[in-house]
Amino acid sequence: MLKNSKSLYIHIPFCEHICSYCDFTKLFYNEKFSKLYLDALFYELDSYGIPKMKTIYLGGGTPTALSDDEFERLLCKASSYLDKDTEFTCEANVENLTDSKLSLMHRYGVNRLSIGVQSSHDKRLKSLGRCHSFNDAQKVVEKAKKHGFDLVNVDLIYGYPGESMEELSEDLKNILKLDVDHVSIYSLTVSPGTIFYNNKVKEQNQDDSRRYYDFILKTLREHGYERYEISNFARNGKYAKHNLTYWKDEEYYGVGLGASGYLGNLRYTNTKNLDKYLAHEFVSEKEIVDKKLDLEYFLLTNLRLEKGFLRKDFKDRFGIDFVDKYKDQILSLEKKSQIIVTSDRIMLSDEGLMIMDSILLQLL
Ligand code: SF4
């Protein structure tokens, strides 16, 4: 297997509570299992012989749900893959991003935080099943900055049932007040198996979702944030380098319960069954990426980026210029101002990004 990865994702599935919308791989935190989990995780990490990485991402679940001792074990292990300029991100929840966790992160080289703020309305936070208020979130962001973390992402969810434009506008004002360089936005989705799904919560309709998205886009742009990926905004060029690995369809190691990875021509997904994971039965699904699949993944990911991709990269990978391969489709998409073709790049327009699925159908 070819291993050309410069990025490592590590999944910590434990959470102190379960949110109503969550369909990630997660488990209630339990001291009995967390130690065993870390043992198995380190075994899996060692099995890959991972070299120094350009990006490392601790996600979950909630990495900060671990006890301080466990968290230090994890950070110590992950930091052994650090290179000189590695972007080292840790996801955190407001209620367990304590001073001691922040000090540990600082000591072991974490240099980017991603904090699940989600909303500035406490009633929304409650309905999402979050355990913090917006006031708590504000204090935690301040505290993180005092600890020297100047690279902070906050997540914002929009599209709640019954959410008014005024509410969204207040959320954006409040998020802007946090004065962070990166914002990720998510429209509320109701996936099978979640509490919201069982309670028959309805997703926002498509027209409203589009209006709300456009409002977020306009507001964040007016305040100096660049949309560099369809759901991600950065100020001062502070893009999430780790996530760019996914959006540029580059290889990455993924370890931990339910994690997925992409190495050589293999995409794999780990088991979501804790017993199997603890028994070192890690990978549960494998997919060999042939030329056709490679093209699908490439377009699915790269077209999400505001700047799309380089024609040279496409030609190097697929042996043909994108413009030659898709002459007819490009003509039709250009007429509708949905695609932008320059001498060196292919990208979707603002309008094209909004109907990316239908564009992909025309290309694949
Ligand atoms: S949304 Fe995050 S904190 Fe909430 S249950 Fe899911 S993984 Fe845990």
Coordinates of C-alpha atoms and ligand atoms in Angstrom, one line a residue:
M1 CA 0.0 0.0 0.0
L2 CA 1.3 3.4 -1.0
K3 CA 1.5 5.7 2.0
N4 CA 1.9 9.3 1.0
S5 CA -0.1 10.8 3.7
K6 CA 0.9 14.0 5.6
S7 CA -2.3 14.1 7.7
L8 CA -3.5 12.2 10.7
Y9 CA -7.0 12.1 12.1
I10 CA -7.5 10.6 15.6
H11 CA -11.0 9.9 16.8
I12 CA -11.9 10.0 20.5
P13 CA -15.5 8.8 20.7
F14 CA -16.4 9.8 24.3
C15 CA -18.9 12.4 25.2
E16 CA -20.3 13.5 28.6
H17 CA -23.7 13.9 27.0
I18 CA -25.4 13.0 23.8
C19 CA -26.7 15.9 21.6
S20 CA -30.1 15.6 19.9
Y21 CA -28.8 16.0 16.4
C22 CA -25.6 14.0 16.6
D23 CA -24.9 11.2 14.2
F24 CA -21.1 11.0 14.8
T25 CA -19.5 7.9 16.3
K26 CA -19.8 8.5 20.0
L27 CA -20.2 6.8 23.4
F28 CA -20.9 8.0 26.9
Y29 CA -17.6 8.7 28.6
N30 CA -16.8 5.7 30.9
E31 CA -13.5 5.5 32.8
K32 CA -13.5 1.7 32.5
F33 CA -13.4 1.9 28.7
S34 CA -11.5 5.1 28.1
K35 CA -8.2 3.5 29.3
L36 CA -8.7 0.4 27.3
Y37 CA -9.7 2.5 24.3
L38 CA -6.5 4.5 24.5
D39 CA -4.5 1.3 24.7
A40 CA -6.2 0.0 21.5
L41 CA -5.8 3.3 19.8
F42 CA -2.1 3.4 20.4
Y43 CA -1.8 -0.1 19.2
E44 CA -3.6 0.9 16.0
L45 CA -1.4 4.0 15.6
D46 CA 1.8 1.9 16.0
S47 CA 0.6 -0.6 13.5
Y48 CA 0.8 2.1 10.7
G49 CA 4.4 3.2 11.4
I50 CA 3.3 6.8 10.9
P51 CA 6.0 9.3 10.1
K52 CA 6.0 13.0 11.0
M53 CA 2.8 14.7 9.9
K54 CA 1.9 18.1 8.5
T55 CA -1.5 18.1 10.1
I56 CA -2.9 16.2 13.1
Y57 CA -6.5 16.5 14.1
L58 CA -8.0 15.2 17.4
G59 CA -11.7 14.9 16.8
G60 CA -14.7 13.1 18.2
G61 CA -16.8 12.6 20.1
T62 CA -15.1 15.0 22.5
P63 CA -11.4 14.6 23.1
T64 CA -11.7 17.0 26.0
A65 CA -14.2 14.6 27.7
L66 CA -11.2 12.4 28.7
S67 CA -9.7 12.9 32.2
D68 CA -6.7 15.1 32.5
D69 CA -4.4 12.0 32.8
E70 CA -5.9 10.3 29.8
F71 CA -5.8 13.5 27.8
E72 CA -2.1 13.9 28.6
R73 CA -1.4 10.3 27.5
L74 CA -3.2 11.1 24.2
L75 CA -1.5 14.4 23.6
C76 CA 1.9 12.9 24.4
K77 CA 1.3 10.1 21.9
A78 CA -0.1 12.4 19.2
S79 CA 2.7 14.9 19.6
S80 CA 5.3 12.2 18.7
Y81 CA 4.1 12.7 15.1
L82 CA 4.7 16.5 15.2
D83 CA 7.0 18.0 12.6
K84 CA 8.4 21.6 12.7
D85 CA 5.3 23.4 11.3
T86 CA 2.5 20.8 12.0
E87 CA -1.0 22.2 12.4
F88 CA -2.2 20.4 15.5
T89 CA -5.9 20.8 16.1
C90 CA -8.1 19.6 18.9
E91 CA -11.8 19.7 19.1
A92 CA -13.3 20.8 22.4
N93 CA -16.6 21.3 24.0
V94 CA -17.3 24.4 26.0
E95 CA -18.1 22.6 29.3
N96 CA -14.8 20.6 29.5
L97 CA -12.3 23.0 28.0
T98 CA -10.8 23.7 31.4
D99 CA -7.6 25.6 32.3
S100 CA -5.8 22.3 32.9
K101 CA -6.8 20.9 29.5
L102 CA -5.7 24.2 27.8
S103 CA -2.3 24.1 29.6
L104 CA -1.8 20.5 28.5
M105 CA -2.6 21.3 24.9
H106 CA -0.2 24.2 25.0
R107 CA 2.5 22.0 26.5
Y108 CA 2.1 19.3 23.8
G109 CA 2.0 21.6 20.8
V110 CA -1.7 21.9 20.0
N111 CA -1.9 25.1 18.0
R112 CA -5.5 25.2 16.8
L113 CA -8.8 24.8 18.7
S114 CA -12.2 23.9 17.3
I115 CA -14.9 24.8 19.7
G116 CA -18.5 23.6 19.4
V117 CA -20.4 26.9 20.1
Q118 CA -23.3 26.1 17.8
S119 CA -25.7 28.9 18.8
S120 CA -25.9 32.1 20.8
H121 CA -29.4 31.4 22.0
D122 CA -29.6 29.4 25.2
K123 CA -33.0 27.9 24.3
R124 CA -31.5 26.6 21.0
L125 CA -28.5 25.2 22.9
K126 CA -30.9 23.4 25.2
S127 CA -32.9 21.9 22.4
L128 CA -29.7 20.7 20.7
G129 CA -28.9 18.9 24.0
R130 CA -25.8 21.1 24.6
C131 CA -24.6 21.6 28.2
H132 CA -23.5 25.1 28.0
S133 CA -24.8 28.6 27.6
F134 CA -23.5 31.2 25.1
N135 CA -22.1 33.1 28.1
D136 CA -20.0 30.0 28.9
A137 CA -18.9 29.8 25.3
Q138 CA -17.8 33.4 25.3
K139 CA -15.8 32.9 28.5
V140 CA -14.1 29.8 27.1
V141 CA -13.1 31.5 23.9
E142 CA -11.5 34.3 26.0
K143 CA -9.8 31.8 28.2
A144 CA -8.4 29.9 25.2
K145 CA -7.0 33.2 23.8
K146 CA -5.4 34.0 27.2
H147 CA -3.7 30.6 27.1
G148 CA -2.1 31.7 23.8
F149 CA -4.4 30.0 21.3
D150 CA -4.9 32.5 18.5
L151 CA -6.1 30.0 16.0
V152 CA -9.7 29.2 17.0
N153 CA -12.6 27.8 15.0
V154 CA -16.1 28.0 16.2
D155 CA -19.0 25.9 14.8
L156 CA -22.4 27.5 14.2
I157 CA -25.6 25.6 13.4
Y158 CA -28.4 27.2 11.5
G159 CA -31.8 26.2 10.1
Y160 CA -33.6 25.2 13.3
P161 CA -37.3 24.5 13.0
G162 CA -38.9 27.9 13.5
E163 CA -35.7 29.9 13.4
S164 CA -36.3 33.4 12.3
M165 CA -34.0 35.6 10.3
E166 CA -33.6 37.9 13.3
E167 CA -32.4 35.0 15.4
L168 CA -29.8 34.0 12.8
S169 CA -28.8 37.7 12.5
E170 CA -28.3 37.8 16.3
D171 CA -26.3 34.5 16.2
L172 CA -24.0 36.0 13.6
K173 CA -23.5 39.2 15.5
N174 CA -22.6 37.3 18.6
I175 CA -20.3 34.9 16.8
L176 CA -18.5 37.9 15.2
K177 CA -18.0 39.3 18.7
L178 CA -16.0 36.2 19.6
D179 CA -13.4 37.7 17.2
V180 CA -12.0 34.3 16.0
D181 CA -10.3 33.7 12.6
H182 CA -12.4 30.7 11.5
V183 CA -16.1 29.8 11.5
S184 CA -17.7 26.6 10.3
I185 CA -21.4 26.6 9.5
Y186 CA -23.7 23.6 9.4
S187 CA -27.4 23.5 8.5
L188 CA -29.3 21.4 10.9
T189 CA -29.7 17.9 9.5
V190 CA -31.9 15.3 11.0
S191 CA -30.3 11.9 10.5
P192 CA -31.9 8.5 11.3
G193 CA -31.0 7.3 14.8
T194 CA -30.7 10.7 16.3
I195 CA -32.9 12.1 19.1
F196 CA -34.3 14.7 16.7
Y197 CA -35.1 12.0 14.2
N198 CA -37.0 10.0 16.8
N199 CA -38.8 13.1 17.9
K200 CA -39.8 13.8 14.2
V201 CA -38.1 17.1 14.1
K202 CA -38.3 18.6 10.6
E203 CA -35.4 20.1 8.7
Q204 CA -35.6 23.6 7.3
N205 CA -37.1 23.6 3.7
Q206 CA -34.7 24.1 0.8
D207 CA -35.8 27.6 -0.1
D208 CA -35.3 28.9 3.5
S209 CA -32.1 27.0 3.9
R210 CA -30.8 28.8 0.8
R211 CA -31.9 32.2 2.0
Y212 CA -30.3 31.7 5.4
Y213 CA -27.1 30.4 3.8
D214 CA -27.0 33.5 1.6
F215 CA -27.5 35.7 4.6
I216 CA -24.6 34.1 6.4
L217 CA -22.4 34.3 3.4
K218 CA -23.1 38.0 2.9
T219 CA -22.7 38.8 6.6
L220 CA -19.4 37.0 7.1
R221 CA -18.0 38.3 3.8
E222 CA -18.9 41.9 4.9
H223 CA -16.9 41.2 8.1
G224 CA -13.7 40.1 6.4
Y225 CA -14.2 36.4 6.3
E226 CA -13.4 34.5 3.1
R227 CA -15.5 31.5 2.2
Y228 CA -12.8 29.1 1.1
E229 CA -15.0 26.0 1.3
I230 CA -18.7 25.9 1.0
S231 CA -19.2 25.7 4.8
N232 CA -16.0 27.2 6.0
F233 CA -14.9 30.8 6.5
A234 CA -11.5 32.2 7.4
R235 CA -10.0 35.6 8.2
N236 CA -6.4 36.4 7.4
G237 CA -5.9 33.2 5.4
K238 CA -6.2 31.0 8.5
Y239 CA -7.6 28.1 6.6
A240 CA -8.0 24.7 8.3
K241 CA -5.0 22.9 6.7
H242 CA -6.1 19.5 8.0
N243 CA -9.6 19.8 6.5
L244 CA -8.0 21.0 3.2
T245 CA -6.5 17.5 3.0
Y246 CA -10.0 16.1 2.7
W247 CA -11.2 18.8 0.3
K248 CA -8.2 18.4 -2.0
D249 CA -8.8 14.7 -2.0
E250 CA -5.4 13.9 -0.5
E251 CA -4.4 10.9 1.5
Y252 CA -4.7 10.7 5.3
Y253 CA -4.4 8.3 8.1
G254 CA -7.6 7.8 10.1
V255 CA -7.4 6.0 13.5
G256 CA -9.9 5.3 16.2
L257 CA -13.5 4.0 16.5
G258 CA -15.4 4.7 13.3
A259 CA -12.6 6.7 11.7
S260 CA -11.9 6.6 8.0
G261 CA -8.7 7.0 6.1
Y262 CA -7.4 7.1 2.6
L263 CA -4.0 5.6 1.8
G264 CA -2.7 4.8 -1.6
N265 CA -5.6 3.4 -3.6
L266 CA -7.5 2.3 -0.5
R267 CA -10.2 4.0 1.4
Y268 CA -11.1 2.3 4.7
T269 CA -13.5 2.8 7.5
N270 CA -13.0 1.5 11.0
T271 CA -15.5 -0.5 13.0
K272 CA -18.0 1.4 15.1
N273 CA -18.3 -1.5 17.5
L274 CA -16.3 -0.8 20.7
D275 CA -15.8 -4.5 21.6
K276 CA -14.3 -5.3 18.1
Y277 CA -12.2 -2.2 18.3
L278 CA -10.8 -3.2 21.7
A279 CA -10.1 -6.6 20.3
H280 CA -7.9 -4.9 17.6
E281 CA -10.4 -5.6 14.8
F282 CA -10.0 -2.1 13.4
V283 CA -10.9 -1.9 9.8
S284 CA -14.5 -2.9 8.9
E285 CA -14.9 -1.6 5.3
K286 CA -12.4 -1.3 2.5
E287 CA -12.9 0.3 -0.9
I288 CA -10.3 0.1 -3.7
V289 CA -10.2 3.4 -5.5
D290 CA -10.1 2.8 -9.3
K291 CA -9.8 5.5 -11.9
K292 CA -13.5 6.1 -12.1
L293 CA -13.9 6.4 -8.3
D294 CA -10.9 8.5 -8.1
L295 CA -12.5 11.0 -10.5
E296 CA -15.7 11.0 -8.5
Y297 CA -13.9 11.6 -5.2
F298 CA -11.7 14.3 -6.7
L299 CA -14.7 16.3 -8.1
L300 CA -16.9 15.7 -5.1
T301 CA -14.3 17.2 -2.8
N302 CA -12.4 19.8 -4.8
L303 CA -15.5 21.5 -6.2
R304 CA -16.5 22.4 -2.7
L305 CA -13.6 24.8 -2.6
E306 CA -14.1 28.4 -3.5
K307 CA -11.0 28.3 -5.7
G308 CA -11.7 24.9 -7.1
F309 CA -8.7 23.1 -8.4
L310 CA -5.7 23.6 -10.7
R311 CA -6.2 22.3 -14.3
K312 CA -2.6 21.1 -14.1
D313 CA -3.4 19.0 -11.0
F314 CA -6.4 17.4 -12.8
K315 CA -4.3 16.7 -15.9
D316 CA -1.4 15.2 -13.8
R317 CA -3.9 12.9 -12.0
F318 CA -6.2 11.9 -14.9
G319 CA -4.1 12.4 -18.0
I320 CA -6.5 14.8 -19.7
D321 CA -7.3 18.5 -19.4
F322 CA -10.6 19.1 -17.6
V323 CA -11.7 21.4 -20.4
D324 CA -11.1 18.8 -23.1
K325 CA -12.9 16.1 -21.1
Y326 CA -16.0 18.2 -20.3
K327 CA -16.3 20.5 -23.3
D328 CA -20.1 20.2 -23.7
Q329 CA -20.9 20.3 -20.0
I330 CA -18.7 23.4 -19.5
L331 CA -20.4 25.2 -22.4
S332 CA -23.8 24.6 -20.8
L333 CA -22.7 25.5 -17.3
E334 CA -20.9 28.6 -18.5
K335 CA -24.1 29.8 -20.2
K336 CA -25.8 29.6 -16.8
S337 CA -22.8 31.3 -15.1
Q338 CA -22.4 28.2 -12.8
I339 CA -18.8 27.4 -13.6
I340 CA -15.7 29.5 -13.9
V341 CA -12.8 28.4 -16.2
T342 CA -9.6 30.3 -16.2
S343 CA -6.3 29.6 -17.9
D344 CA -5.2 27.6 -14.8
R345 CA -8.2 26.8 -12.6
I346 CA -11.7 25.3 -12.6
M347 CA -14.2 26.5 -9.9
L348 CA -17.9 26.8 -9.4
S349 CA -19.5 30.3 -9.1
D350 CA -21.5 31.3 -6.1
E351 CA -24.6 30.0 -7.9
G352 CA -22.8 26.8 -9.0
L353 CA -21.7 26.0 -5.4
M354 CA -25.4 26.1 -4.4
I355 CA -26.3 23.4 -6.9
M356 CA -23.2 21.4 -6.7
D357 CA -25.0 18.1 -6.6
S358 CA -26.8 18.6 -9.9
I359 CA -23.5 19.8 -11.5
L360 CA -21.8 16.7 -10.3
L361 CA -24.5 14.6 -11.8
Q362 CA -23.7 16.2 -15.2
L363 CA -20.0 15.5 -14.8
L364 CA -20.0 12.0 -13.4
Ligands
SF4_1 S1 -22.3 16.6 18.8 FE1 -20.3 16.3 19.6 S2 -20.5 16.5 21.8 FE2 -22.6 16.2 21.0 S3 -22.9 14.0 21.2 FE3 -22.1 14.4 19.1 S4 -19.9 14.1 19.3 FE4 -20.7 14.4 21.3

